[in-house]
Amino acid sequence: MNWRATRFIVFETLESSFSYLDAIAFAMVFGAVLFNWPETVVIASGTFGVAAAALAPLQHRRIASISNVRYFAAPLYGRELARAFALGPCITLAVFSGGAIFLYSLLRHRAVSQYGWMVFGTLVSAEVVATLIALSGCFRAGQQRVLYAVLAMIAGIAIWMLGVAGTPLTLVCAVLAAVAIGFAALRALGETLARYDPVDDLTLSAP
Amino acid sequence: MTAGRAAAVLRAVDATFVRDGVVLVPPFSVEVYPGQHISLKCPDGRAASIAARMAAGIVKATSGTLLIGDFDPRIQPVQVKRFVGYVTHSEDFGWVEPRPAPGSATSKPYEVDSLRRQAAIEMQAALSNVPRREALRRVRATLDRIGWRDTMTFAVALAFIRAVKLLVLDRPPAHLANRVCEVFTDEAVLFCSPQTSEVPSAALVHVS
């Protein structure tokens, strides 16, 4: 395992991992928890966040960032690239979640309630899974890419719904499901990268 | 054409690349031995770029056989990439500055200490898992060998951060290709160019 390469790729791809839609979703959930809005608002906000994470394959900025030929020219296995590509979005989501919890504590002058912890934990789990599945779609085209986005959305929303009740038991169930699906998605991303032929950046007009 | 004795560093037999039923690189066969300089003439620029990536183990042949230093890129991709230095034509490396105007290539000053060049060396060293100081030493040594100090020669020097045995250049400018032929007499070099460009110092292999 080449940790230097992993660290380098994470730093290089971190900027493109940032998504305004994710940030908005976390802000909405944060607002809903802070002001004790109805549960339907929390559910809708989280669903919006998961959908935003699942739309990664349709974001040109992210595709361009991770399909750069220099990564594929380096002596790295597909699984090493997969881990490095997955770490950036996971770090971003963790920062969003941590930021929301910190802001909550700052504004309310007290620790986040158990419900708040459970909701944010579930949202991060769901978004990580959606992102990991969606990343495989970045290396596909056309209908396949859309199918991966839909699959990511379904898996993410399922985990979100599993844990949105905000009890320790539902959080454990959501996290366990997220770990199982996320692990499979990461392996699939590694396989995808090992088989990927980076030629999409070469246009017909090449001299 | 064959240098004989030593083992071939690249051996392709009817290697082809097809995407969505479209033949992007027609079948080509070539053997490259240490010290040999081969120019692969492809139907167009895109075919040249894909052929270069095939020779560098980045893109896998759809059909036919392609072995790089006796390694198969389909099952030993990391071993292959340690073996090959790839110099891209497209300036998608963030650190490559715009190519200097013709005639100004030799006069452009080389600043190894500039932040962009340092970042490029750091990137290549990290991806290749080579210590930074050793990477810098290899870049300097390669640039001293080439003698020219412009953007493209810097890209060639970066490729030599790994101890490569085959250098693959994707659509190099003629002046660079000729200089590489003059300097790297012991290394195997493969130029991939469209039909229209000239690399007079290398043996020609046509892809059609």
XYZ file of C-alpha atoms in Angstrom:
415
model
C 0.000 0.000 0.000
C 1.486 3.312 -1.135
C 0.304 5.775 1.550
C 2.175 8.684 -0.031
C 0.239 8.202 -3.242
C -3.025 7.850 -1.327
C -2.376 11.061 0.590
C -1.466 12.891 -2.592
C -4.577 11.745 -4.465
C -6.847 12.603 -1.522
C -5.477 16.149 -1.395
C -5.756 16.500 -5.166
C -9.365 15.300 -5.302
C -10.607 16.896 -2.084
C -11.678 20.140 -3.733
C -13.819 18.378 -6.322
C -15.354 16.245 -3.546
C -16.942 19.310 -2.024
C -20.576 19.579 -3.040
C -22.759 22.589 -2.314
C -25.818 20.339 -2.413
C -24.356 18.156 0.364
C -23.595 21.267 2.410
C -27.145 22.574 1.914
C -28.604 19.198 2.935
C -26.548 19.128 6.135
C -27.582 22.714 6.861
C -31.252 21.755 6.412
C -30.978 18.725 8.714
C -29.060 20.892 11.178
C -31.831 23.481 11.096
C -34.519 20.836 11.489
C -32.789 19.317 14.541
C -31.931 22.695 16.069
C -35.412 24.184 15.826
C -37.278 20.923 16.494
C -38.988 20.999 13.118
C -41.313 18.096 12.248
C -39.750 14.753 11.456
C -40.934 14.971 7.857
C -38.624 17.963 7.320
C -35.683 15.980 8.700
C -36.531 13.041 6.428
C -36.936 15.264 3.360
C -33.667 17.117 4.045
C -31.720 13.890 4.495
C -33.259 12.399 1.359
C -32.180 15.499 -0.537
C -28.641 15.071 0.825
C -28.462 11.413 -0.199
C -29.749 12.291 -3.670
C -27.075 14.994 -3.923
C -24.364 12.477 -3.006
C -25.719 9.989 -5.542
C -25.552 12.544 -8.337
C -21.746 12.594 -8.213
C -21.382 10.690 -11.520
C -23.203 13.477 -13.286
C -20.849 16.150 -11.981
C -18.268 16.873 -14.661
C -15.898 18.457 -12.134
C -15.643 15.263 -10.105
C -15.331 12.992 -13.128
C -12.568 15.164 -14.585
C -10.762 15.175 -11.251
C -10.632 11.421 -10.734
C -10.309 10.217 -14.326
C -7.042 12.062 -14.921
C -4.649 9.827 -16.837
C -1.763 10.525 -14.441
C -3.409 8.356 -11.773
C -3.759 5.473 -14.208
C -0.158 5.840 -15.392
C 1.100 5.415 -11.819
C 2.074 1.954 -10.544
C -1.003 1.574 -8.334
C -3.566 -1.196 -8.134
C -7.239 -0.488 -8.791
C -8.062 -1.077 -5.133
C -5.480 1.515 -4.044
C -6.965 4.088 -6.404
C -10.465 3.178 -5.172
C -9.519 3.818 -1.539
C -7.882 7.121 -2.428
C -10.844 8.299 -4.532
C -13.321 7.293 -1.819
C -11.471 9.007 1.030
C -11.971 12.555 -0.318
C -15.811 12.523 -0.275
C -15.832 10.667 3.075
C -13.617 13.338 4.634
C -15.867 16.076 3.222
C -19.000 14.424 4.644
C -17.351 13.925 8.037
C -16.371 17.603 8.080
C -19.933 18.675 7.204
C -21.354 16.480 9.949
C -18.784 17.599 12.504
C -19.377 21.226 11.527
C -23.140 20.857 11.981
C -22.721 19.274 15.427
C -20.226 21.958 16.451
C -22.537 24.752 15.273
C -25.439 23.187 17.149
C -23.422 23.109 20.388
C -22.270 26.678 19.789
C -25.750 28.073 19.179
C -27.629 26.125 21.853
C -24.843 26.278 24.450
C -25.332 22.593 25.196
C -24.344 19.248 23.813
C -26.175 17.744 20.875
C -29.110 15.593 21.878
C -29.039 11.848 21.385
C -31.511 12.291 18.535
C -29.162 14.767 16.831
C -26.184 12.392 17.058
C -28.270 9.524 15.681
C -29.615 11.586 12.795
C -26.229 12.953 11.742
C -24.624 9.515 12.120
C -27.291 7.975 9.918
C -27.012 10.745 7.324
C -23.223 10.367 7.045
C -23.575 6.562 6.706
C -26.216 6.915 3.988
C -24.289 9.555 2.053
C -21.016 7.592 2.226
C -22.736 4.538 0.745
C -24.416 6.624 -1.962
C -21.070 8.232 -2.812
C -19.187 4.917 -2.980
C -21.753 3.419 -5.355
C -21.926 6.611 -7.414
C -18.129 6.728 -7.840
C -18.265 3.547 -9.941
C -20.704 5.368 -12.218
C -18.091 8.065 -12.863
C -16.162 5.517 -14.929
C -19.139 4.513 -17.049
C -21.086 6.325 -19.704
C -24.639 6.878 -20.866
C -27.400 4.713 -19.412
C -24.990 2.790 -17.170
C -23.920 6.015 -15.498
C -27.539 6.985 -14.839
C -28.275 3.491 -13.505
C -25.415 3.775 -11.022
C -26.755 7.140 -9.852
C -30.214 5.600 -9.363
C -28.746 2.589 -7.540
C -26.730 4.890 -5.280
C -29.843 6.910 -4.533
C -31.914 3.822 -3.667
C -29.220 2.330 -1.407
C -28.561 5.653 0.325
C -32.228 6.428 0.921
C -32.834 2.890 2.227
C -30.090 3.343 4.834
C -31.351 6.820 5.691
C -34.888 5.512 6.216
C -33.555 2.634 8.294
C -31.911 4.944 10.793
C -33.878 8.175 10.645
C -35.998 7.252 13.652
C -33.033 8.381 15.694
C -32.739 5.573 18.256
C -29.514 3.695 19.041
C -30.965 0.490 17.584
C -31.895 2.090 14.268
C -28.477 3.759 14.080
C -26.730 0.420 14.644
C -28.885 -1.186 11.936
C -28.159 1.680 9.526
C -24.416 1.609 10.206
C -24.240 -2.186 9.814
C -26.102 -1.998 6.515
C -23.864 0.895 5.422
C -20.691 -1.036 6.266
C -21.864 -4.107 4.345
C -23.030 -2.217 1.258
C -20.140 0.265 1.423
C -17.559 -2.525 1.555
C -19.110 -4.208 -1.480
C -19.279 -0.855 -3.304
C -15.608 -0.124 -2.560
C -14.578 -3.547 -3.870
C -16.683 -2.947 -6.980
C -15.021 0.439 -7.480
C -11.604 -1.232 -7.256
C -12.643 -3.751 -9.909
C -14.013 -0.962 -12.083
C -10.758 0.980 -11.845
C -8.663 -2.111 -12.565
C -10.596 -2.657 -15.798
C -10.973 0.997 -16.767
C -9.349 2.207 -19.986
C -8.886 5.980 -19.796
C -9.551 7.073 -23.375
C -12.599 9.275 -22.873
C -10.471 12.418 -22.671
C -9.198 11.834 -26.216
C -11.504 13.568 -28.642
C -12.046 12.907 -32.321
C -10.428 16.231 -33.118
C -7.026 15.195 -31.730
C -4.357 16.265 -34.241
C 14.684 -4.379 -37.003
C 15.370 -6.641 -34.027
C 18.426 -6.037 -31.917
C 18.358 -9.758 -31.197
C 20.199 -10.817 -28.058
C 18.395 -8.948 -25.280
C 14.775 -9.671 -24.399
C 12.184 -7.401 -25.970
C 10.897 -4.688 -23.649
C 7.691 -4.429 -25.673
C 6.124 -7.128 -27.791
C 2.780 -6.533 -29.506
C 1.144 -9.016 -31.856
C -2.023 -7.793 -33.597
C -2.818 -5.586 -30.618
C -6.096 -3.761 -31.209
C -8.299 -1.366 -29.286
C -12.043 -1.341 -29.897
C -14.620 0.795 -28.071
C -18.366 0.342 -28.604
C -17.746 -1.683 -31.755
C -15.552 1.029 -33.295
C -11.940 0.115 -34.054
C -9.968 3.001 -32.588
C -6.535 1.394 -32.985
C -6.197 -1.041 -35.886
C -4.128 -4.211 -35.269
C -0.432 -3.520 -34.953
C 2.593 -5.701 -34.300
C 5.884 -4.378 -33.025
C 8.875 -5.521 -30.997
C 11.055 -3.022 -29.198
C 14.444 -4.014 -27.781
C 16.751 -2.083 -25.432
C 18.448 0.715 -27.327
C 15.906 0.661 -30.142
C 13.896 3.704 -31.167
C 10.641 2.921 -32.947
C 8.095 5.334 -34.346
C 4.575 3.946 -34.468
C 2.659 5.733 -37.234
C -1.060 5.683 -36.458
C -4.018 6.692 -38.651
C -4.820 9.755 -36.540
C -3.944 11.574 -33.339
C -6.431 9.740 -31.187
C -5.192 6.357 -32.387
C -1.637 7.497 -31.615
C -2.587 8.529 -28.094
C -4.425 5.284 -27.413
C -1.556 3.227 -28.871
C 0.852 5.112 -26.578
C -1.343 4.352 -23.579
C -1.517 0.701 -24.650
C 2.283 0.564 -24.857
C 2.481 2.149 -21.406
C 0.059 -0.381 -19.916
C -2.549 2.281 -19.137
C -5.069 1.034 -21.702
C -5.515 -2.696 -22.247
C -5.602 -4.225 -25.708
C -9.077 -5.445 -26.682
C -7.640 -8.251 -28.774
C -4.212 -9.538 -29.700
C -1.198 -9.810 -27.427
C 0.747 -7.025 -25.798
C 3.521 -7.806 -23.348
C 5.658 -5.155 -21.689
C 8.884 -6.566 -20.322
C 7.252 -10.022 -20.268
C 4.448 -8.632 -18.081
C 0.837 -8.702 -19.212
C -0.863 -5.342 -18.469
C -4.187 -7.127 -17.951
C -2.938 -9.129 -14.968
C 0.267 -7.350 -13.868
C -0.563 -3.643 -14.265
C 1.655 -2.384 -11.467
C 4.747 -4.276 -12.651
C 4.175 -2.914 -16.154
C 3.840 0.682 -14.998
C 7.049 0.474 -12.969
C 8.736 -0.594 -16.191
C 7.447 2.153 -18.496
C 7.770 5.930 -18.552
C 4.860 7.650 -20.270
C 5.022 11.215 -21.569
C 1.622 12.558 -22.455
C 0.912 14.900 -25.335
C -2.171 16.482 -23.881
C -1.333 18.985 -21.196
C -3.729 17.566 -18.660
C -0.990 17.467 -16.034
C -1.727 20.563 -14.032
C 1.912 21.428 -13.775
C 2.825 21.515 -17.470
C 3.190 25.064 -18.602
C 2.126 26.088 -22.107
C 4.536 24.809 -24.710
C 7.022 27.518 -25.748
C 6.763 28.982 -29.216
C 8.900 27.320 -31.924
C 12.443 28.558 -31.696
C 12.207 29.589 -28.086
C 12.431 26.077 -26.662
C 16.149 26.148 -26.013
C 16.184 29.627 -24.576
C 13.471 29.064 -21.961
C 15.112 29.055 -18.545
C 14.776 25.979 -16.384
C 13.834 26.660 -12.792
C 13.876 23.478 -10.760
C 13.015 25.465 -7.679
C 9.803 26.945 -9.026
C 6.788 25.844 -7.030
C 5.020 24.248 -9.975
C 8.015 22.136 -10.919
C 8.602 21.164 -7.307
C 4.946 20.139 -7.053
C 5.260 18.095 -10.235
C 8.298 16.268 -8.881
C 6.531 15.726 -5.555
C 3.489 14.311 -7.375
C 5.477 11.916 -9.532
C 7.623 10.848 -6.576
C 4.531 10.175 -4.445
C 2.706 8.230 -7.143
C 5.850 6.227 -7.914
C 6.794 5.777 -4.236
C 10.285 7.161 -4.799
C 11.933 9.287 -2.056
C 11.656 12.977 -2.897
C 15.388 13.645 -2.805
C 16.096 10.708 -5.082
C 13.371 11.912 -7.467
C 14.934 15.366 -7.629
C 18.350 13.849 -8.314
C 16.961 11.744 -11.162
C 15.160 14.719 -12.710
C 18.347 16.784 -12.630
C 20.387 13.916 -14.089
C 17.918 13.391 -16.953
C 17.738 17.104 -17.735
C 21.534 17.243 -17.790
C 21.557 14.352 -20.254
C 19.030 16.024 -22.540
C 20.653 19.406 -22.246
C 17.475 21.272 -23.162
C 15.321 22.769 -20.506
C 11.778 23.340 -21.612
C 8.354 22.029 -20.639
C 8.452 18.830 -22.666
C 11.952 17.839 -21.607
C 10.828 18.346 -18.039
C 7.982 15.899 -18.710
C 10.523 13.379 -20.049
C 12.684 13.912 -16.960
C 9.652 13.270 -14.748
C 9.090 9.945 -16.507
C 12.612 8.911 -15.482
C 11.865 9.367 -11.779
C 11.001 5.676 -11.974
C 13.817 3.428 -13.151
C 12.086 2.829 -16.483
C 13.353 0.622 -19.268
C 10.907 1.776 -21.939
C 10.004 5.379 -22.661
C 6.729 5.989 -24.503
C 6.064 9.418 -25.962
C 2.594 10.366 -27.105
C 2.783 12.586 -30.204
C 6.081 14.303 -29.340
C 7.206 17.407 -31.244
C 9.807 16.508 -33.894
C 12.616 18.442 -32.212
C 12.065 16.630 -28.922
C 11.794 13.225 -30.594
C 15.077 13.755 -32.420
C 16.803 14.934 -29.266
C 15.531 11.902 -27.334
C 16.892 9.645 -30.099
C 20.292 11.350 -29.811
C 20.490 11.193 -26.038
C 18.807 7.957 -24.957
C 20.878 5.538 -26.978
C 20.741 2.727 -24.394
C 17.031 2.951 -23.600
C 14.125 1.632 -25.629
C 11.945 4.470 -26.899
C 8.568 4.273 -28.630
C 7.125 7.329 -30.348
C 3.432 7.212 -31.197
C 2.494 9.777 -33.817
C -0.103 10.332 -36.517
C 0.884 9.684 -40.141
C 1.545 13.332 -40.824
C 4.304 13.960 -38.272
C 7.938 13.085 -38.787
C 10.402 11.349 -36.482
C 13.263 10.766 -38.916
C 15.737 9.262 -36.428
C 13.535 6.283 -35.483
C 12.559 3.124 -37.340
C 8.996 3.317 -38.667
C 6.198 0.874 -37.972
C 2.880 1.665 -39.634
C -0.473 1.002 -38.000
C -3.226 0.741 -40.562
